[in-house]
Amino acid sequence: MLVRRVKVAHFTDRRRDIAVEVKIGVQHAPREIVLESGQSAEEVERVVAEALAGKSQLLSLVDEHGRKILVPADRLAYIEIGEPAPRKVGFGAL
């Protein structure tokens, strides 16, 4: 009996290691919403553009902890999308 061993390459999803900071200004709210999203900056921009174009009534984003943030599209004042940065881990991340 002949047994072949095949090495399987494990690919890591590098997007999981990158976070994008998103700041959302809401009309008539004194503070902005700040979150770090695992989505790319392009994906966040696409979702925001769809909400502003009226394709959806809610802006829906998911942060790095899996929490969903919903903001009514007609209440958006501004969106600031930061540069992709590696996620911070540990006590040295301060």
Short mmCIF file of C-alpha atoms in Angstrom, two decimals:
data_model
loop_
_atom_site.label_atom_id
_atom_site.label_comp_id
_atom_site.label_asym_id
_atom_site.label_seq_id
_atom_site.Cartn_x
_atom_site.Cartn_y
_atom_site.Cartn_z
CA MET A 1 0.00 0.00 0.00
CA LEU A 2 1.41 3.34 -1.09
CA VAL A 3 0.74 6.36 1.11
CA ARG A 4 1.31 9.83 -0.19
CA ARG A 5 1.73 12.73 2.12
CA VAL A 6 0.56 16.04 0.86
CA LYS A 7 1.55 19.27 2.49
CA VAL A 8 -1.30 21.68 2.81
CA ALA A 9 -0.40 25.32 2.78
CA HIS A 10 -2.19 27.38 5.37
CA PHE A 11 -3.02 30.84 4.21
CA THR A 12 -3.71 33.51 6.74
CA ASP A 13 -6.18 36.25 6.09
CA ARG A 14 -4.10 39.38 6.58
CA ARG A 15 -7.23 41.55 6.69
CA ARG A 16 -7.96 40.23 10.17
CA ASP A 17 -4.71 41.78 11.35
CA ILE A 18 -5.60 45.20 9.96
CA ALA A 19 -8.07 47.60 11.55
CA VAL A 20 -9.55 50.79 10.14
CA GLU A 21 -10.63 53.52 12.54
CA VAL A 22 -14.00 55.03 11.62
CA LYS A 23 -15.43 58.19 13.22
CA ILE A 24 -19.12 58.90 12.67
CA GLY A 25 -20.61 62.30 13.39
CA VAL A 26 -24.32 62.22 14.13
CA GLN A 27 -26.56 65.28 13.86
CA HIS A 28 -27.81 66.67 17.19
CA ALA A 29 -25.41 64.41 19.15
CA PRO A 30 -22.62 65.98 21.22
CA ARG A 31 -20.16 63.13 20.69
CA GLU A 32 -19.01 61.19 17.68
CA ILE A 33 -19.08 57.40 17.40
CA VAL A 34 -15.58 55.91 17.13
CA LEU A 35 -14.97 52.29 16.19
CA GLU A 36 -12.25 50.09 14.75
CA SER A 37 -13.55 47.95 11.93
CA GLY A 38 -12.07 44.84 10.39
CA GLN A 39 -13.51 45.91 7.05
CA SER A 40 -11.26 47.60 4.53
CA ALA A 41 -11.49 51.36 3.98
CA GLU A 42 -13.03 50.70 0.55
CA GLU A 43 -15.74 48.48 2.05
CA VAL A 44 -16.60 51.09 4.67
CA GLU A 45 -16.74 53.79 1.99
CA ARG A 46 -19.04 51.64 -0.16
CA VAL A 47 -21.45 51.01 2.75
CA VAL A 48 -21.51 54.72 3.63
CA ALA A 49 -22.13 55.70 -0.01
CA GLU A 50 -25.04 53.24 -0.24
CA ALA A 51 -26.59 54.68 2.93
CA LEU A 52 -26.21 58.27 1.70
CA ALA A 53 -27.60 57.38 -1.73
CA GLY A 54 -30.79 56.12 -0.12
CA LYS A 55 -30.28 52.45 -0.94
CA SER A 56 -30.61 51.67 2.78
CA GLN A 57 -32.07 53.73 5.59
CA LEU A 58 -29.42 52.63 8.09
CA LEU A 59 -25.65 52.79 8.06
CA SER A 60 -24.60 49.41 9.41
CA LEU A 61 -20.98 48.72 10.40
CA VAL A 62 -19.42 45.93 12.47
CA ASP A 63 -16.55 46.67 14.84
CA GLU A 64 -13.59 44.40 15.57
CA HIS A 65 -15.45 42.76 18.49
CA GLY A 66 -18.40 41.78 16.32
CA ARG A 67 -20.74 44.48 17.63
CA LYS A 68 -23.04 46.02 15.05
CA ILE A 69 -23.37 49.81 14.93
CA LEU A 70 -26.53 51.15 13.29
CA VAL A 71 -27.00 54.84 12.51
CA PRO A 72 -29.97 56.31 10.62
CA ALA A 73 -28.66 57.52 7.26
CA ASP A 74 -30.58 60.79 7.43
CA ARG A 75 -28.81 61.69 10.72
CA LEU A 76 -25.25 61.34 9.42
CA ALA A 77 -23.22 64.52 9.72
CA TYR A 78 -19.80 63.22 8.62
CA ILE A 79 -17.74 60.05 8.33
CA GLU A 80 -13.98 59.98 8.84
CA ILE A 81 -12.19 56.85 7.65
CA GLY A 82 -8.65 56.41 8.95
CA GLU A 83 -5.70 54.66 7.37
CA PRO A 84 -5.48 50.87 7.79
CA ALA A 85 -3.20 50.06 10.74
CA PRO A 86 -2.09 46.85 12.44
CA ARG A 87 -4.21 45.88 15.41
CA LYS A 88 -2.85 46.74 18.81
CA VAL A 89 -2.31 43.84 21.21
CA GLY A 90 -1.00 43.73 24.76
CA PHE A 91 0.09 46.27 27.31
CA GLY A 92 2.58 47.91 24.96
CA ALA A 93 -0.28 49.07 22.73
CA LEU A 94 -0.99 52.18 24.80
#
